[in-house]
């Protein structure tokens, strides 16, 4: 085994950065996803489990475009319309 192969390794072969509590990813929210698909969208289980992740994302509104915000001119107009009295 080369010296480079052992850098950052821990028992089980995982890099040490992955073994720390901070680096662990959040578990997949199965309960939430199943509730959305089976209860809110009322999909039959056969159809729910046949969906691809992209299809599920589209069905739950995840592919909608989002607005870009109000921009500087809009912010200035709001600040003039609703001054906070901090001047």
Tab-separated table of N, CA and C in Angstrom:
chain	number	residue	atom	x	y	z
A	1	UNK	N	0.859	-1.183	0.000
A	1	UNK	CA	0.000	0.000	0.000
A	1	UNK	C	0.890	1.225	0.000
A	2	UNK	N	0.613	2.167	-0.862
A	2	UNK	CA	1.436	3.373	-0.932
A	2	UNK	C	1.053	4.332	0.174
A	3	UNK	N	1.958	5.238	0.477
A	3	UNK	CA	1.700	6.219	1.532
A	3	UNK	C	0.529	7.115	1.164
A	4	UNK	N	0.390	7.431	-0.125
A	4	UNK	CA	-0.694	8.319	-0.551
A	4	UNK	C	-2.055	7.678	-0.338
A	5	UNK	N	-2.123	6.358	-0.456
A	5	UNK	CA	-3.414	5.680	-0.303
A	5	UNK	C	-3.925	5.750	1.124
A	6	UNK	N	-3.025	5.911	2.098
A	6	UNK	CA	-3.448	5.935	3.484
A	6	UNK	C	-3.807	7.313	4.001
A	7	UNK	N	-3.548	8.356	3.224
A	7	UNK	CA	-3.835	9.711	3.689
A	7	UNK	C	-5.336	9.897	3.851
A	8	UNK	N	-5.738	10.292	5.042
A	8	UNK	CA	-7.144	10.582	5.303
A	8	UNK	C	-8.023	9.354	5.465
A	9	UNK	N	-7.437	8.186	5.464
A	9	UNK	CA	-8.255	6.977	5.571
A	9	UNK	C	-8.477	6.596	7.028
A	10	UNK	N	-9.616	6.009	7.300
A	10	UNK	CA	-9.949	5.490	8.625
A	10	UNK	C	-10.424	4.063	8.441
A	11	UNK	N	-10.726	3.392	9.526
A	11	UNK	CA	-11.239	2.028	9.438
A	11	UNK	C	-12.460	1.990	8.540
A	12	UNK	N	-12.514	1.028	7.685
A	12	UNK	CA	-13.634	0.917	6.759
A	12	UNK	C	-13.343	1.551	5.417
A	13	UNK	N	-12.211	2.243	5.302
A	13	UNK	CA	-11.813	2.808	4.032
A	13	UNK	C	-12.411	4.160	3.711
A	14	UNK	N	-13.083	4.821	4.643
A	14	UNK	CA	-13.666	6.128	4.379
A	14	UNK	C	-12.658	7.211	4.702
A	15	UNK	N	-12.606	8.285	3.901
A	15	UNK	CA	-11.739	9.409	4.246
A	15	UNK	C	-12.151	9.978	5.599
A	16	UNK	N	-11.185	10.476	6.350
A	16	UNK	CA	-11.471	10.970	7.694
A	16	UNK	C	-12.461	12.127	7.687
A	17	UNK	N	-12.485	12.929	6.627
A	17	UNK	CA	-13.434	14.045	6.565
A	17	UNK	C	-14.875	13.537	6.547
A	18	UNK	N	-15.100	12.359	5.965
A	18	UNK	CA	-16.453	11.816	5.906
A	18	UNK	C	-16.875	11.180	7.221
A	19	UNK	N	-15.902	10.884	8.073
A	19	UNK	CA	-16.211	10.222	9.336
A	19	UNK	C	-16.652	11.202	10.411
A	20	UNK	N	-16.472	12.495	10.194
A	20	UNK	CA	-16.856	13.478	11.199
A	20	UNK	C	-18.349	13.729	11.155
A	21	UNK	N	-18.885	14.169	12.260
A	21	UNK	CA	-20.320	14.431	12.372
A	21	UNK	C	-20.757	15.545	11.420
A	22	UNK	N	-19.916	16.583	11.246
A	22	UNK	CA	-20.302	17.727	10.411
A	22	UNK	C	-20.409	17.360	8.943
A	23	UNK	N	-19.650	16.396	8.481
A	23	UNK	CA	-19.596	16.073	7.065
A	23	UNK	C	-20.683	15.091	6.627
A	24	UNK	N	-21.426	14.533	7.534
A	24	UNK	CA	-22.437	13.548	7.157
A	24	UNK	C	-23.606	14.227	6.457
A	25	UNK	N	-24.023	13.686	5.310
A	25	UNK	CA	-25.170	14.283	4.610
A	25	UNK	C	-26.461	13.989	5.363
A	26	UNK	N	-27.447	14.807	5.118
A	26	UNK	CA	-28.764	14.594	5.709
A	26	UNK	C	-29.371	13.336	5.094
A	27	UNK	N	-30.108	12.552	5.866
A	27	UNK	CA	-30.764	11.378	5.284
A	27	UNK	C	-31.849	11.809	4.305
A	28	UNK	N	-32.116	10.958	3.334
A	28	UNK	CA	-33.143	11.274	2.355
A	28	UNK	C	-34.500	11.347	3.048
A	29	UNK	N	-35.307	12.378	2.756
A	29	UNK	CA	-36.596	12.564	3.458
A	29	UNK	C	-37.703	11.677	2.888
A	30	UNK	N	-37.564	10.365	3.049
A	30	UNK	CA	-38.541	9.434	2.488
A	30	UNK	C	-39.957	9.723	2.954
A	31	UNK	N	-40.130	10.025	4.244
A	31	UNK	CA	-41.486	10.255	4.767
A	31	UNK	C	-42.151	11.428	4.052
A	32	UNK	N	-41.406	12.497	3.844
A	32	UNK	CA	-41.944	13.685	3.174
A	32	UNK	C	-42.253	13.391	1.713
A	33	UNK	N	-41.333	12.729	1.030
A	33	UNK	CA	-41.516	12.419	-0.389
A	33	UNK	C	-42.696	11.475	-0.586
A	34	UNK	N	-42.790	10.457	0.250
A	34	UNK	CA	-43.908	9.523	0.130
A	34	UNK	C	-45.227	10.209	0.445
A	35	UNK	N	-45.244	11.105	1.421
A	35	UNK	CA	-46.475	11.839	1.744
A	35	UNK	C	-46.906	12.694	0.552
A	36	UNK	N	-45.933	13.394	-0.056
A	36	UNK	CA	-46.269	14.233	-1.211
A	36	UNK	C	-46.807	13.396	-2.364
A	37	UNK	N	-46.139	12.296	-2.663
A	37	UNK	CA	-46.554	11.478	-3.805
A	37	UNK	C	-47.827	10.687	-3.577
A	38	UNK	N	-47.915	10.052	-2.425
A	38	UNK	CA	-49.045	9.151	-2.185
A	38	UNK	C	-50.268	9.854	-1.604
A	39	UNK	N	-50.061	10.861	-0.772
A	39	UNK	CA	-51.195	11.532	-0.116
A	39	UNK	C	-51.623	12.807	-0.845
A	40	UNK	N	-50.677	13.699	-1.104
A	40	UNK	CA	-51.039	14.975	-1.721
A	40	UNK	C	-51.335	14.830	-3.211
A	41	UNK	N	-50.475	14.104	-3.937
A	41	UNK	CA	-50.703	13.902	-5.364
A	41	UNK	C	-51.626	12.720	-5.638
A	42	UNK	N	-51.878	11.897	-4.619
A	42	UNK	CA	-52.762	10.729	-4.702
A	42	UNK	C	-52.372	9.768	-5.829
A	43	UNK	N	-51.069	9.549	-5.958
A	43	UNK	CA	-50.588	8.600	-6.947
A	43	UNK	C	-50.756	7.180	-6.421
A	44	UNK	N	-51.126	6.252	-7.281
A	44	UNK	CA	-51.117	4.850	-6.849
A	44	UNK	C	-49.658	4.457	-6.558
A	45	UNK	N	-49.420	3.587	-5.588
A	45	UNK	CA	-48.046	3.194	-5.267
A	45	UNK	C	-47.244	2.741	-6.486
A	46	UNK	N	-47.870	2.012	-7.390
A	46	UNK	CA	-47.179	1.543	-8.598
A	46	UNK	C	-46.639	2.721	-9.403
A	47	UNK	N	-47.441	3.777	-9.556
A	47	UNK	CA	-47.018	4.943	-10.322
A	47	UNK	C	-45.972	5.760	-9.560
A	48	UNK	N	-46.152	5.872	-8.245
A	48	UNK	CA	-45.187	6.617	-7.429
A	48	UNK	C	-43.799	6.010	-7.544
A	49	UNK	N	-43.694	4.700	-7.361
A	49	UNK	CA	-42.385	4.048	-7.373
A	49	UNK	C	-41.792	3.962	-8.766
A	50	UNK	N	-42.599	4.170	-9.807
A	50	UNK	CA	-42.093	4.148	-11.183
A	50	UNK	C	-41.540	5.506	-11.623
A	51	UNK	N	-41.801	6.558	-10.852
A	51	UNK	CA	-41.337	7.898	-11.220
A	51	UNK	C	-39.826	8.012	-11.147
A	52	UNK	N	-39.270	8.805	-12.052
A	52	UNK	CA	-37.863	9.170	-11.927
A	52	UNK	C	-37.794	10.368	-10.981
A	53	UNK	N	-36.633	10.649	-10.401
A	53	UNK	CA	-36.528	11.839	-9.541
A	53	UNK	C	-36.915	13.134	-10.257
A	54	UNK	N	-36.575	13.265	-11.528
A	54	UNK	CA	-36.916	14.486	-12.269
A	54	UNK	C	-38.421	14.581	-12.468
A	55	UNK	N	-39.085	13.458	-12.755
A	55	UNK	CA	-40.541	13.471	-12.902
A	55	UNK	C	-41.205	13.881	-11.589
A	56	UNK	N	-40.711	13.341	-10.470
A	56	UNK	CA	-41.273	13.703	-9.173
A	56	UNK	C	-41.044	15.190	-8.892
A	57	UNK	N	-39.853	15.686	-9.186
A	57	UNK	CA	-39.553	17.106	-8.989
A	57	UNK	C	-40.509	17.972	-9.795
A	58	UNK	N	-40.761	17.593	-11.042
A	58	UNK	CA	-41.679	18.363	-11.888
A	58	UNK	C	-43.107	18.320	-11.337
A	59	UNK	N	-43.535	17.160	-10.858
A	59	UNK	CA	-44.898	17.027	-10.347
A	59	UNK	C	-45.121	17.830	-9.073
A	60	UNK	N	-44.054	18.063	-8.309
A	60	UNK	CA	-44.190	18.797	-7.052
A	60	UNK	C	-43.831	20.271	-7.204
A	61	UNK	N	-43.651	20.732	-8.442
A	61	UNK	CA	-43.411	22.151	-8.691
A	61	UNK	C	-41.965	22.585	-8.619
A	62	UNK	N	-41.051	21.651	-8.544
A	62	UNK	CA	-39.646	22.002	-8.421
A	62	UNK	C	-39.003	22.545	-9.678
A	63	UNK	N	-39.664	22.446	-10.820
A	63	UNK	CA	-39.086	22.942	-12.068
A	63	UNK	C	-39.633	24.304	-12.467
A	64	UNK	N	-40.479	24.895	-11.633
A	64	UNK	CA	-41.008	26.220	-11.934
A	64	UNK	C	-39.881	27.241	-11.890
A	65	UNK	N	-39.959	28.207	-12.789
A	65	UNK	CA	-38.965	29.285	-12.750
A	65	UNK	C	-39.310	30.219	-11.605
A	66	UNK	N	-38.286	30.786	-11.046
A	66	UNK	CA	-38.483	31.713	-9.928
A	66	UNK	C	-38.206	33.130	-10.394
A	67	UNK	N	-38.875	34.080	-9.777
A	67	UNK	CA	-38.647	35.479	-10.102
A	67	UNK	C	-37.235	35.901	-9.727
A	68	UNK	N	-36.761	36.958	-10.353
A	68	UNK	CA	-35.407	37.417	-10.094
A	68	UNK	C	-35.331	38.392	-8.931
A	69	UNK	N	-36.442	38.766	-8.366
A	69	UNK	CA	-36.434	39.719	-7.261
A	69	UNK	C	-36.803	41.114	-7.743
A	70	UNK	N	-36.709	42.079	-6.850
A	70	UNK	CA	-37.161	43.420	-7.201
A	70	UNK	C	-36.074	44.296	-7.799
A	71	UNK	N	-34.818	43.990	-7.580
A	71	UNK	CA	-33.750	44.810	-8.136
A	71	UNK	C	-33.560	46.102	-7.343
A	72	UNK	N	-32.530	46.849	-7.714
A	72	UNK	CA	-32.173	48.066	-6.985
A	72	UNK	C	-33.263	49.131	-7.079
A	73	UNK	N	-33.809	49.338	-8.282
A	73	UNK	CA	-34.838	50.372	-8.458
A	73	UNK	C	-36.085	50.040	-7.632
A	74	UNK	N	-36.468	48.783	-7.610
A	74	UNK	CA	-37.629	48.378	-6.828
A	74	UNK	C	-37.392	48.546	-5.337
A	75	UNK	N	-36.188	48.217	-4.881
A	75	UNK	CA	-35.853	48.394	-3.472
A	75	UNK	C	-35.895	49.863	-3.076
A	76	UNK	N	-35.321	50.706	-3.917
A	76	UNK	CA	-35.341	52.155	-3.623
A	76	UNK	C	-36.766	52.685	-3.583
A	77	UNK	N	-37.629	52.210	-4.480
A	77	UNK	CA	-39.023	52.653	-4.481
A	77	UNK	C	-39.720	52.218	-3.197
A	78	UNK	N	-39.459	50.997	-2.737
A	78	UNK	CA	-40.042	50.533	-1.481
A	78	UNK	C	-39.521	51.342	-0.292
A	79	UNK	N	-38.234	51.665	-0.319
A	79	UNK	CA	-37.654	52.438	0.774
A	79	UNK	C	-38.247	53.843	0.833
A	80	UNK	N	-38.550	54.406	-0.322
A	80	UNK	CA	-39.200	55.733	-0.330
A	80	UNK	C	-40.656	55.631	0.102
A	81	UNK	N	-41.335	54.593	-0.308
A	81	UNK	CA	-42.745	54.434	0.029
A	81	UNK	C	-42.923	54.081	1.507
A	82	UNK	N	-41.967	53.370	2.088
A	82	UNK	CA	-42.062	52.922	3.483
A	82	UNK	C	-40.776	53.243	4.228
A	83	UNK	N	-40.531	54.517	4.487
A	83	UNK	CA	-39.296	54.874	5.191
A	83	UNK	C	-39.313	54.356	6.625
A	84	UNK	N	-38.120	53.995	7.122
A	84	UNK	CA	-38.047	53.484	8.493
A	84	UNK	C	-37.711	54.563	9.508
A	85	UNK	N	-37.496	55.789	9.051
A	85	UNK	CA	-37.225	56.891	9.954
A	85	UNK	C	-35.824	56.895	10.516
A	86	UNK	N	-34.916	56.113	9.931
A	86	UNK	CA	-33.557	56.015	10.428
A	86	UNK	C	-32.625	57.069	9.850
A	87	UNK	N	-33.112	58.009	9.033
A	87	UNK	CA	-32.229	59.003	8.422
A	87	UNK	C	-31.764	60.035	9.378
